[in-house]
PDB file of C-alpha atoms in Angstrom:
ATOM      1  CA  MET A 161      -0.471  -0.249  -0.201  1.00  0.00           C
ATOM      2  CA  THR A 162       1.076   3.635  -0.738  1.00  0.00           C
ATOM      3  CA  THR A 163       0.276   6.073   0.949  1.00  0.00           C
ATOM      4  CA  ASN A 164      -0.119   9.998   1.195  1.00  0.00           C
ATOM      5  CA  TYR A 165       1.216  11.807   4.592  1.00  0.00           C
ATOM      6  CA  MET A 166       0.380  15.670   4.308  1.00  0.00           C
ATOM      7  CA  ALA A 167       3.046  16.443   7.060  1.00  0.00           C
ATOM      8  CA  THR A 168       1.859  18.808   9.839  1.00  0.00           C
ATOM      9  CA  PRO A 169       3.076  22.752  10.531  1.00  0.00           C
ATOM     10  CA  SER A 170       5.289  21.984  13.288  1.00  0.00           C
ATOM     11  CA  THR A 171       6.081  19.018  11.554  1.00  0.00           C
ATOM     12  CA  LEU A 172       8.085  20.982   8.939  1.00  0.00           C
ATOM     13  CA  ARG A 173       9.163  24.006  10.765  1.00  0.00           C
ATOM     14  CA  ALA A 174      11.944  25.710   8.953  1.00  0.00           C
ATOM     15  CA  ILE A 175      14.878  25.639  10.702  1.00  0.00           C
ATOM     16  CA  SER A 176      16.160  29.939  10.138  1.00  0.00           C
ATOM     17  CA  GLU A 177      19.550  29.208   9.787  1.00  0.00           C
ATOM     18  CA  ASP A 178      22.542  26.604  10.158  1.00  0.00           C
ATOM     19  CA  PRO A 179      24.377  26.722  13.990  1.00  0.00           C
ATOM     20  CA  PRO A 180      27.194  26.849  14.674  1.00  0.00           C
ATOM     21  CA  ALA A 181      29.358  23.684  16.973  1.00  0.00           C
ATOM     22  CA  SER A 182      27.654  25.162  19.780  1.00  0.00           C
ATOM     23  CA  THR A 183      24.587  25.451  19.348  1.00  0.00           C
ATOM     24  CA  THR A 184      24.078  22.181  18.794  1.00  0.00           C
ATOM     25  CA  GLU A 185      23.351  19.660  21.341  1.00  0.00           C
ATOM     26  CA  SER A 186      20.286  22.594  22.567  1.00  0.00           C
ATOM     27  CA  LEU A 187      19.105  22.224  19.041  1.00  0.00           C
ATOM     28  CA  LEU A 188      19.215  18.193  19.168  1.00  0.00           C
ATOM     29  CA  ALA A 189      17.627  19.167  22.504  1.00  0.00           C
ATOM     30  CA  ASP A 190      14.523  21.448  21.304  1.00  0.00           C
ATOM     31  CA  ARG A 191      13.694  19.203  17.674  1.00  0.00           C
ATOM     32  CA  ARG A 192      14.285  16.439  20.840  1.00  0.00           C
ATOM     33  CA  GLU A 193      11.416  18.286  22.988  1.00  0.00           C
ATOM     34  CA  GLN A 194       8.925  18.866  20.067  1.00  0.00           C
ATOM     35  CA  LEU A 195       9.078  14.744  18.511  1.00  0.00           C
ATOM     36  CA  GLN A 196       8.209  13.075  22.420  1.00  0.00           C
ATOM     37  CA  ASN A 197       4.895  16.223  22.213  1.00  0.00           C
ATOM     38  CA  SER A 198       3.651  14.838  19.765  1.00  0.00           C
ATOM     39  CA  GLY A 199       2.813  11.428  20.756  1.00  0.00           C
ATOM     40  CA  PHE A 200       4.564   9.271  18.344  1.00  0.00           C
ATOM     41  CA  TYR A 201       7.963   9.245  19.005  1.00  0.00           C
ATOM     42  CA  LEU A 202       9.568   6.057  18.654  1.00  0.00           C
ATOM     43  CA  ALA A 203      11.469   5.709  21.737  1.00  0.00           C
ATOM     44  CA  ASP A 204       8.764   6.895  23.811  1.00  0.00           C
ATOM     45  CA  ASP A 205       7.531   3.545  26.676  1.00  0.00           C
ATOM     46  CA  ASP A 206       3.561   4.143  25.188  1.00  0.00           C
ATOM     47  CA  ILE A 207       4.049   4.197  21.586  1.00  0.00           C
ATOM     48  CA  HIS A 208       2.389   0.884  22.031  1.00  0.00           C
ATOM     49  CA  ASN A 209      -1.086   2.073  23.071  1.00  0.00           C
ATOM     50  CA  LYS A 210      -0.515   5.565  20.325  1.00  0.00           C
ATOM     51  CA  VAL A 211      -1.841   3.630  17.281  1.00  0.00           C
ATOM     52  CA  GLU A 212      -2.725  -0.047  16.014  1.00  0.00           C
ATOM     53  CA  TRP A 213      -2.643  -1.713  13.114  1.00  0.00           C
ATOM     54  CA  ILE A 214      -5.849  -1.778  10.079  1.00  0.00           C
ATOM     55  CA  ARG A 215      -5.728  -4.034   7.108  1.00  0.00           C
ATOM     56  CA  HIS A 216      -5.715  -2.796   3.849  1.00  0.00           C
ATOM     57  CA  GLY A 217      -6.298  -5.153   0.693  1.00  0.00           C
ATOM     58  CA  ARG A 218      -4.142  -7.586   1.570  1.00  0.00           C
ATOM     59  CA  SER A 219      -0.883  -5.562   3.800  1.00  0.00           C
ATOM     60  CA  HIS A 220      -1.638  -3.652   7.389  1.00  0.00           C
ATOM     61  CA  TYR A 221      -0.410  -0.252   7.547  1.00  0.00           C
ATOM     62  CA  LEU A 222       0.270   1.399  11.707  1.00  0.00           C
ATOM     63  CA  ALA A 223      -2.641   3.756  12.063  1.00  0.00           C
ATOM     64  CA  VAL A 224      -3.281   6.257  14.941  1.00  0.00           C
ATOM     65  CA  ALA A 225      -5.965   4.421  17.212  1.00  0.00           C
ATOM     66  CA  GLY A 226      -9.521   5.289  17.925  1.00  0.00           C
ATOM     67  CA  ASN A 227     -10.613   7.722  15.359  1.00  0.00           C
ATOM     68  CA  GLU A 228     -12.655   4.403  13.356  1.00  0.00           C
ATOM     69  CA  MET A 229     -14.941   6.083  11.592  1.00  0.00           C
ATOM     70  CA  GLN A 230     -11.343   8.782  10.209  1.00  0.00           C
ATOM     71  CA  ARG A 231      -8.195   6.640  10.063  1.00  0.00           C
ATOM     72  CA  GLN A 232      -4.866   8.191   9.992  1.00  0.00           C
ATOM     73  CA  VAL A 233      -1.329   6.510   9.185  1.00  0.00           C
ATOM     74  CA  ALA A 234       0.790   7.207  12.075  1.00  0.00           C
ATOM     75  CA  ASP A 235       3.827   9.729  12.040  1.00  0.00           C
ATOM     76  CA  LEU A 236       6.334   7.335  13.052  1.00  0.00           C
ATOM     77  CA  SER A 237       9.197   9.187  13.897  1.00  0.00           C
ATOM     78  CA  ALA A 238      12.809   9.224  15.248  1.00  0.00           C
ATOM     79  CA  ILE A 239      16.305  10.308  15.436  1.00  0.00           C
ATOM     80  CA  VAL A 240      18.406   8.515  13.008  1.00  0.00           C
ATOM     81  CA  GLN A 241      21.594   8.252  12.415  1.00  0.00           C
ATOM     82  CA  ILE A 242      21.892   7.857   8.224  1.00  0.00           C
ATOM     83  CA  ASN A 243      24.335   4.720   7.471  1.00  0.00           C
ATOM     84  CA  SER A 244      26.739   4.492   5.172  1.00  0.00           C
ATOM     85  CA  ASN A 245      25.772   0.310   5.395  1.00  0.00           C
ATOM     86  CA  ASP A 246      23.477  -0.825   2.147  1.00  0.00           C
ATOM     87  CA  TYR A 247      23.312   2.745   1.019  1.00  0.00           C
ATOM     88  CA  TRP A 248      21.400   3.539  -1.842  1.00  0.00           C
ATOM     89  CA  LEU A 249      19.197   6.962  -0.670  1.00  0.00           C
ATOM     90  CA  THR A 250      20.433   8.796  -4.211  1.00  0.00           C
ATOM     91  CA  SER A 251      18.315  10.409  -7.137  1.00  0.00           C
ATOM     92  CA  ASP A 252      17.797   7.068  -8.909  1.00  0.00           C
ATOM     93  CA  ALA A 253      19.278   4.442  -6.180  1.00  0.00           C
ATOM     94  CA  GLY A 254      22.279   3.440  -9.209  1.00  0.00           C
ATOM     95  CA  TYR A 255      19.406   2.756 -11.786  1.00  0.00           C
ATOM     96  CA  ARG A 256      20.106   0.806 -14.405  1.00  0.00           C
ATOM     97  CA  LYS A 257      18.023  -0.148 -17.745  1.00  0.00           C
ATOM     98  CA  GLY A 258      17.145  -4.583 -17.510  1.00  0.00           C
ATOM     99  CA  MET A 259      19.021  -5.024 -13.805  1.00  0.00           C
ATOM    100  CA  LYS A 260      17.438  -8.626 -12.342  1.00  0.00           C
ATOM    101  CA  PHE A 261      15.437  -6.269  -9.057  1.00  0.00           C
ATOM    102  CA  CYS A 262      14.349  -3.599 -10.656  1.00  0.00           C
ATOM    103  CA  GLN A 263      13.564  -3.983 -13.938  1.00  0.00           C
ATOM    104  CA  HIS A 264      11.511  -0.532 -14.863  1.00  0.00           C
ATOM    105  CA  LEU A 265      12.562   2.716 -13.494  1.00  0.00           C
ATOM    106  CA  TYR A 266       8.828   3.620 -11.609  1.00  0.00           C
ATOM    107  CA  ASP A 267       9.557   0.279  -9.410  1.00  0.00           C
ATOM    108  CA  ILE A 268      12.559   2.021  -7.943  1.00  0.00           C
ATOM    109  CA  LYS A 269      12.361   3.198  -4.039  1.00  0.00           C
ATOM    110  CA  PRO A 270      15.582   4.239  -3.458  1.00  0.00           C
ATOM    111  CA  SER A 271      16.509   3.130   0.273  1.00  0.00           C
ATOM    112  CA  CYS A 272      19.031   3.578   3.410  1.00  0.00           C
ATOM    113  CA  THR A 273      19.575   1.601   6.470  1.00  0.00           C
ATOM    114  CA  VAL A 274      19.746   3.867   9.839  1.00  0.00           C
ATOM    115  CA  SER A 275      21.488   3.397  13.437  1.00  0.00           C
ATOM    116  CA  GLU A 276      22.281   4.697  16.459  1.00  0.00           C
ATOM    117  CA  PRO A 277      22.970   8.808  16.652  1.00  0.00           C
ATOM    118  CA  PRO A 278      26.981   8.688  18.062  1.00  0.00           C
ATOM    119  CA  MET A 279      25.907  10.784  20.889  1.00  0.00           C
ATOM    120  CA  ASN A 280      23.299  10.524  24.374  1.00  0.00           C
ATOM    121  CA  PRO A 281      21.240  10.305  25.306  1.00  0.00           C
ATOM    122  CA  TYR A 282      19.324  10.012  21.604  1.00  0.00           C
ATOM    123  CA  LYS A 283      21.979   6.850  21.422  1.00  0.00           C
ATOM    124  CA  THR A 284      20.142   5.835  24.466  1.00  0.00           C
ATOM    125  CA  ASN A 285      16.635   6.781  23.114  1.00  0.00           C
ATOM    126  CA  PHE A 286      17.861   4.854  19.889  1.00  0.00           C
ATOM    127  CA  THR A 287      17.497   1.249  21.662  1.00  0.00           C
ATOM    128  CA  ALA A 288      14.307   2.248  22.785  1.00  0.00           C
ATOM    129  CA  VAL A 289      13.320   2.870  19.293  1.00  0.00           C
ATOM    130  CA  MET A 290      15.179  -0.054  18.264  1.00  0.00           C
ATOM    131  CA  ASN A 291      12.613  -2.094  21.353  1.00  0.00           C
ATOM    132  CA  ASN A 292       9.619  -0.697  20.208  1.00  0.00           C
ATOM    133  CA  LEU A 293       9.454  -1.294  16.575  1.00  0.00           C
ATOM    134  CA  TRP A 294      10.152  -4.431  16.795  1.00  0.00           C
ATOM    135  CA  ILE A 295       7.273  -5.530  19.442  1.00  0.00           C
ATOM    136  CA  LEU A 296       5.096  -2.947  16.380  1.00  0.00           C
ATOM    137  CA  THR A 297       6.333  -5.297  13.954  1.00  0.00           C
ATOM    138  CA  GLN A 298       5.252  -9.529  16.601  1.00  0.00           C
ATOM    139  CA  LYS A 299       1.685  -7.855  17.027  1.00  0.00           C
ATOM    140  CA  THR A 300       0.808  -8.538  13.127  1.00  0.00           C
ATOM    141  CA  SER A 301       2.970 -10.957  12.013  1.00  0.00           C
ATOM    142  CA  THR A 302       1.557 -13.862  10.630  1.00  0.00           C
ATOM    143  CA  PRO A 303       1.615 -17.616  11.979  1.00  0.00           C
ATOM    144  CA  GLY A 304       3.834 -19.900  10.312  1.00  0.00           C
ATOM    145  CA  TYR A 305       5.905 -16.584   8.509  1.00  0.00           C
ATOM    146  CA  GLN A 306       9.831 -16.078   8.911  1.00  0.00           C
ATOM    147  CA  LEU A 307      10.290 -12.736   9.878  1.00  0.00           C
ATOM    148  CA  GLY A 308      11.867 -11.701   5.789  1.00  0.00           C
ATOM    149  CA  GLN A 309      15.250 -10.765   5.771  1.00  0.00           C
ATOM    150  CA  GLY A 310      15.715  -6.463   4.405  1.00  0.00           C
ATOM    151  CA  PHE A 311      13.821  -4.436   7.617  1.00  0.00           C
ATOM    152  CA  PHE A 312      16.190  -5.359  10.415  1.00  0.00           C
ATOM    153  CA  PHE A 313      19.890  -4.962  10.734  1.00  0.00           C
ATOM    154  CA  HIS A 314      22.007  -6.423  12.813  1.00  0.00           C
ATOM    155  CA  ASP A 315      26.624  -6.076  13.015  1.00  0.00           C
ATOM    156  CA  ASN A 316      29.363  -7.776  14.669  1.00  0.00           C
ATOM    157  CA  ALA A 317      26.369 -10.968  14.930  1.00  0.00           C
ATOM    158  CA  THR A 318      25.004  -8.731  17.512  1.00  0.00           C
ATOM    159  CA  LEU A 319      21.497 -10.853  18.325  1.00  0.00           C
ATOM    160  CA  THR A 320      19.097  -7.475  18.366  1.00  0.00           C
ATOM    161  CA  PRO A 321      19.102  -5.702  15.640  1.00  0.00           C
ATOM    162  CA  THR A 322      21.133  -2.829  15.245  1.00  0.00           C
ATOM    163  CA  ARG A 323      19.332  -1.377  12.845  1.00  0.00           C
ATOM    164  CA  PHE A 324      16.825  -0.515   9.625  1.00  0.00           C
ATOM    165  CA  LYS A 325      16.071   0.425   6.618  1.00  0.00           C
ATOM    166  CA  ILE A 326      13.478   3.241   5.186  1.00  0.00           C
ATOM    167  CA  ARG A 327      12.386   3.536   1.766  1.00  0.00           C
ATOM    168  CA  HIS A 328      11.314   6.541  -0.347  1.00  0.00           C
ATOM    169  CA  ILE A 329       8.720   5.476  -2.897  1.00  0.00           C
ATOM    170  CA  LEU A 330       9.761   7.983  -5.678  1.00  0.00           C
ATOM    171  CA  PHE A 331       7.441   7.230  -8.754  1.00  0.00           C
ATOM    172  CA  GLU A 332       4.146   8.056  -8.372  1.00  0.00           C
ATOM    173  CA  ARG A 333       1.609   7.110 -10.770  1.00  0.00           C
ATOM    174  CA  LEU A 334      -1.176   9.884 -12.310  1.00  0.00           C
ATOM    175  CA  GLN A 335      -4.281   9.435 -11.738  1.00  0.00           C
ATOM    176  CA  ASP A 336      -6.280  10.917 -13.876  1.00  0.00           C
ATOM    177  CA  HIS A 337      -4.946  13.728 -16.771  1.00  0.00           C
ATOM    178  CA  LYS A 338      -5.202  17.128 -14.686  1.00  0.00           C
ATOM    179  CA  MET A 339      -2.682  15.437 -12.290  1.00  0.00           C
ATOM    180  CA  GLN A 340       0.038  18.201 -11.804  1.00  0.00           C
ATOM    181  CA  GLN A 341       3.505  17.170 -13.003  1.00  0.00           C
ATOM    182  CA  SER A 342       5.068  18.955 -10.020  1.00  0.00           C
ATOM    183  CA  VAL A 343       4.932  17.927  -6.105  1.00  0.00           C
ATOM    184  CA  LEU A 344       6.358  21.504  -5.314  1.00  0.00           C
ATOM    185  CA  ASP A 345       4.983  24.128  -4.293  1.00  0.00           C
ATOM    186  CA  ALA A 346       6.098  26.742  -6.136  1.00  0.00           C
ATOM    187  CA  PRO A 347       6.241  25.149  -9.704  1.00  0.00           C
ATOM    188  CA  ASN A 348       8.597  28.073 -11.487  1.00  0.00           C
ATOM    189  CA  SER A 349      11.100  28.455  -8.969  1.00  0.00           C
ATOM    190  CA  SER A 350      14.505  28.945  -9.932  1.00  0.00           C
ATOM    191  CA  LYS A 351      15.442  25.987  -7.972  1.00  0.00           C
ATOM    192  CA  ALA A 352      12.794  23.903  -9.704  1.00  0.00           C
ATOM    193  CA  ALA A 353      14.193  23.946 -12.791  1.00  0.00           C
ATOM    194  CA  ASN A 354      16.407  20.669 -10.553  1.00  0.00           C
ATOM    195  CA  TYR A 355      13.548  18.444 -10.166  1.00  0.00           C
ATOM    196  CA  SER A 356      12.399  18.701 -13.680  1.00  0.00           C
ATOM    197  CA  PRO A 357      12.853  15.159 -15.643  1.00  0.00           C
ATOM    198  CA  GLN A 358      15.336  17.216 -18.112  1.00  0.00           C
ATOM    199  CA  ASN A 359      16.897  17.895 -14.784  1.00  0.00           C
ATOM    200  CA  TRP A 360      16.769  15.054 -12.963  1.00  0.00           C
ATOM    201  CA  ALA A 361      19.865  13.922 -11.956  1.00  0.00           C
ATOM    202  CA  LEU A 362      20.582  10.114 -13.481  1.00  0.00           C
ATOM    203  CA  THR A 363      23.637   8.318 -12.532  1.00  0.00           C
ATOM    204  CA  HIS A 364      23.687   6.455 -16.409  1.00  0.00           C
ATOM    205  CA  GLU A 365      22.190   9.559 -18.261  1.00  0.00           C
ATOM    206  CA  GLU A 366      21.128   6.839 -21.665  1.00  0.00           C
ATOM    207  CA  THR A 367      18.420   6.817 -18.897  1.00  0.00           C
ATOM    208  CA  ARG A 368      17.143   9.720 -19.320  1.00  0.00           C
ATOM    209  CA  GLU A 369      14.860   8.536 -22.200  1.00  0.00           C
ATOM    210  CA  GLU A 370      12.948   6.596 -19.831  1.00  0.00           C
ATOM    211  CA  LEU A 371      12.277   9.477 -17.936  1.00  0.00           C
ATOM    212  CA  PHE A 372      11.300  11.083 -20.248  1.00  0.00           C
ATOM    213  CA  LEU A 373       8.327   8.512 -21.433  1.00  0.00           C
ATOM    214  CA  LEU A 374       7.574   8.253 -17.736  1.00  0.00           C
ATOM    215  CA  GLN A 375       5.898  11.865 -18.192  1.00  0.00           C
ATOM    216  CA  GLN A 376       3.112  10.625 -19.493  1.00  0.00           C
ATOM    217  CA  THR A 377       1.404   7.867 -16.317  1.00  0.00           C
ATOM    218  CA  HIS A 378       4.113   9.136 -13.753  1.00  0.00           C
ATOM    219  CA  ARG A 379       5.336  12.312 -11.899  1.00  0.00           C
ATOM    220  CA  ILE A 380       9.415  12.354  -9.947  1.00  0.00           C
ATOM    221  CA  VAL A 381       8.419  12.120  -6.132  1.00  0.00           C
ATOM    222  CA  PRO A 382      11.902  14.318  -4.919  1.00  0.00           C
ATOM    223  CA  ILE A 383      13.012  13.029  -0.702  1.00  0.00           C
ATOM    224  CA  ARG A 384      11.378  15.280   1.338  1.00  0.00           C
ATOM    225  CA  ALA A 385      15.039  15.923   2.722  1.00  0.00           C
ATOM    226  CA  TYR A 386      15.887  19.216   4.380  1.00  0.00           C
ATOM    227  CA  ASP A 387      19.203  20.684   4.872  1.00  0.00           C
ATOM    228  CA  VAL A 388      20.192  22.690   8.717  1.00  0.00           C
ATOM    229  CA  ASN A 389      18.997  24.942   7.205  1.00  0.00           C
ATOM    230  CA  GLY A 390      15.180  24.533   5.982  1.00  0.00           C
ATOM    231  CA  GLU A 391      15.898  24.597   2.720  1.00  0.00           C
ATOM    232  CA  LEU A 392      15.240  21.153   0.269  1.00  0.00           C
ATOM    233  CA  ILE A 393      17.600  19.124  -0.521  1.00  0.00           C
ATOM    234  CA  LEU A 394      18.499  18.685  -4.134  1.00  0.00           C
ATOM    235  CA  PRO A 395      18.525  15.218  -5.816  1.00  0.00           C
ATOM    236  CA  SER A 396      22.286  16.246  -7.167  1.00  0.00           C
ATOM    237  CA  GLU A 397      23.643  16.125  -3.929  1.00  0.00           C
ATOM    238  CA  TYR A 398      20.978  12.762  -1.119  1.00  0.00           C
ATOM    239  CA  ARG A 399      24.241  11.026  -1.015  1.00  0.00           C
ATOM    240  CA  ASP A 400      26.285  14.180   0.127  1.00  0.00           C
ATOM    241  CA  SER A 401      23.581  15.545   2.996  1.00  0.00           C
ATOM    242  CA  LEU A 402      21.881  13.307   4.769  1.00  0.00           C
ATOM    243  CA  GLU A 403      25.057  10.061   4.568  1.00  0.00           C
ATOM    244  CA  ASN A 404      25.755   8.859   7.837  1.00  0.00           C
ATOM    245  CA  ALA A 405      24.124  12.752   8.839  1.00  0.00           C
ATOM    246  CA  VAL A 406      22.101  12.545  12.077  1.00  0.00           C
ATOM    247  CA  VAL A 407      18.360  13.105  11.331  1.00  0.00           C
ATOM    248  CA  GLU A 408      15.030  13.279  12.951  1.00  0.00           C
ATOM    249  CA  LEU A 409      13.214  10.940  11.098  1.00  0.00           C
ATOM    250  CA  HIS A 410       9.824   9.916  10.841  1.00  0.00           C
ATOM    251  CA  PHE A 411       7.964   7.387   8.978  1.00  0.00           C
ATOM    252  CA  ASN A 412       4.813   4.810   7.903  1.00  0.00           C
ATOM    253  CA  LEU A 413       4.758   1.248   8.730  1.00  0.00           C
ATOM    254  CA  CYS A 414       3.605  -0.412   6.675  1.00  0.00           C
ATOM    255  CA  HIS A 415       3.446  -5.063   7.229  1.00  0.00           C
ATOM    256  CA  TRP A 416       2.792  -7.444   3.651  1.00  0.00           C
ATOM    257  CA  PRO A 417       2.384 -10.981   4.474  1.00  0.00           C
ATOM    258  CA  ILE A 418       4.131 -12.550   1.735  1.00  0.00           C
ATOM    259  CA  VAL A 419       3.287 -15.813   0.908  1.00  0.00           C
ATOM    260  CA  GLY A 420       5.466 -18.581  -0.051  1.00  0.00           C
ATOM    261  CA  ARG A 421       6.053 -20.477  -3.263  1.00  0.00           C
ATOM    262  CA  ASN A 422       8.387 -23.154  -5.331  1.00  0.00           C
ATOM    263  CA  GLY A 423       9.899 -24.422  -1.902  1.00  0.00           C
ATOM    264  CA  SER A 424      10.166 -21.012  -0.015  1.00  0.00           C
ATOM    265  CA  SER A 425       8.604 -20.681   3.130  1.00  0.00           C
ATOM    266  CA  ALA A 426       6.335 -17.507   4.107  1.00  0.00           C
ATOM    267  CA  LYS A 427       7.625 -14.426   5.146  1.00  0.00           C
ATOM    268  CA  ASP A 428       5.934 -10.868   6.751  1.00  0.00           C
ATOM    269  CA  SER A 429       8.224  -8.075   5.293  1.00  0.00           C
ATOM    270  CA  TYR A 430       7.571  -4.891   6.587  1.00  0.00           C
ATOM    271  CA  THR A 431       8.247  -1.595   4.844  1.00  0.00           C
ATOM    272  CA  ALA A 432       9.299   2.239   6.464  1.00  0.00           C
ATOM    273  CA  ASP A 433       8.473   4.814   3.925  1.00  0.00           C
ATOM    274  CA  ILE A 434      10.520   7.544   4.781  1.00  0.00           C
ATOM    275  CA  VAL A 435       7.897  11.208   5.357  1.00  0.00           C
ATOM    276  CA  LEU A 436       9.624  13.532   6.254  1.00  0.00           C
ATOM    277  CA  ILE A 437      13.101  14.497   6.520  1.00  0.00           C
ATOM    278  CA  ARG A 438      15.574  17.090   9.120  1.00  0.00           C
ATOM    279  CA  VAL A 439      19.225  17.432   9.307  1.00  0.00           C
ATOM    280  CA  LEU A 440      20.219  18.184  12.254  1.00  0.00           C
ATOM    281  CA  VAL A 441      23.677  17.620  12.511  1.00  0.00           C
ATOM    282  CA  PRO A 442      25.222  17.792   8.577  1.00  0.00           C
ATOM    283  CA  PRO A 443      27.686  15.057   7.253  1.00  0.00           C
ATOM    284  CA  PRO A 444      31.324  14.966   8.257  1.00  0.00           C
ATOM    285  CA  PRO A 445      33.591  16.242   5.521  1.00  0.00           C
ATOM    286  CA  PRO A 446      35.067  13.281   3.603  1.00  0.00           C
ATOM    287  CA  THR A 447      38.910  12.084   4.406  1.00  0.00           C
ATOM    288  CA  LEU A 448      41.621  13.213   2.181  1.00  0.00           C
ATOM    289  CA  SER A 449      44.113  10.726   1.834  1.00  0.00           C
ATOM    290  CA  LEU A 450      46.985  13.538   1.691  1.00  0.00           C
ATOM    291  CA  PRO A 451      50.110  11.654  -0.795  1.00  0.00           C
ATOM    292  CA  GLN A 452      53.483  10.921   1.424  1.00  0.00           C
ATOM    293  CA  LYS A 453      55.709  13.814   1.713  1.00  0.00           C
ATOM    294  CA  ARG A 454      59.151  14.298  -0.175  1.00  0.00           C
ATOM    295  CA  LYS A 455      62.485  15.751  -0.614  1.00  0.00           C
ATOM    296  CA  ILE A 456      62.788  18.258  -3.026  1.00  0.00           C
ATOM    297  CA  PRO A 457      65.000  17.237  -5.669  1.00  0.00           C
ATOM    298  CA  LEU A 458      67.067  20.047  -6.937  1.00  0.00           C
ATOM    299  CA  PHE A 459      67.024  18.866 -10.489  1.00  0.00           C
ATOM    300  CA  LEU A 460      64.617  17.206 -13.081  1.00  0.00           C
ATOM    301  CA  GLU A 461      65.766  14.825 -15.777  1.00  0.00           C
ATOM    302  CA  PRO A 462      64.244  16.020 -18.626  1.00  0.00           C
ATOM    303  CA  GLN A 463      63.312  11.729 -19.407  1.00  0.00           C
ATOM    304  CA  SER A 464      62.026  12.012 -15.892  1.00  0.00           C
ATOM    305  CA  SER A 465      58.106  12.747 -14.297  1.00  0.00           C
ATOM    306  CA  PRO A 466      56.830  13.045 -11.100  1.00  0.00           C
ATOM    307  CA  ASP A 467      56.790   9.582 -10.263  1.00  0.00           C
ATOM    308  CA  THR A 468      59.499   8.302 -10.786  1.00  0.00           C
ATOM    309  CA  LYS A 469      60.479   6.603  -7.914  1.00  0.00           C
ATOM    310  CA  LYS A 470      65.256   6.827  -9.037  1.00  0.00           C
ATOM    311  CA  LYS A 471      66.418   2.839  -8.736  1.00  0.00           C
ATOM    312  CA  LYS A 472      69.326   1.550  -6.709  1.00  0.00           C
ATOM    313  CA  LYS A 473      71.820   0.609  -8.782  1.00  0.00           C
ATOM    314  CA  ALA A 474      72.614  -3.394  -7.855  1.00  0.00           C
TER     315      ALA A 474
END
């Protein structure tokens, strides 16, 4: 099931300026308090009483508990670090036509895993996040089914999961011919051009033709990922801006029971669809491997090159 969620104004409240290092701690504390006040902070002990699984066809989605007349998808939130392992949260997830696990461009779903932030109390909170997420998934597990791979991840042979996977549905099918192609609130702004099919960042330029053809049936939905200034991150900058960053994450949780076929076991599959990402601590700058210092010769032979090493005579 694909769920469309519109975040509240408080969720999208932009940060007015890039905080210096001295204010990072207060920024984290402020956002944590905001999430706790929302009632759906995944580290809270009583989160299980505020949500419930609702059947939708053969699948289930996690909803706000209570109102049976008007179901609302639960907007779970957490403060996490985007992990560099299994990182595919890019503008096209490295798509190339004819890929074994993704036959069409409209099927791709950029993804990554998230893990504990390096600082407390958010590191400790993440332990509670993982415990609560495990409990929530068990509440809708199918009798006789195994837990499918690809949602919880274990590092260093740990018994308990240390990471979970989040994903983004990049293409949305057009419901009618009057549906707007752009999902941006200011499609005519100068920055909007970066989100058009003509300028969308691609791993392989030969994919551009397939992207153009998709305009008849689908539209691109950029990841709602914002930097510390509250600016929507450009598709070409997803990796540089998000990998290893500490972020405020909002997502929807879904369950899919997959029947076993051709001798395979039946499995329970879970997906965490990204609603919003807000960078709180940018990723550290890349470490450059500096060349080893060498002594500078006073004379350079005509046939030599900068990398030529003087051989010792036998």
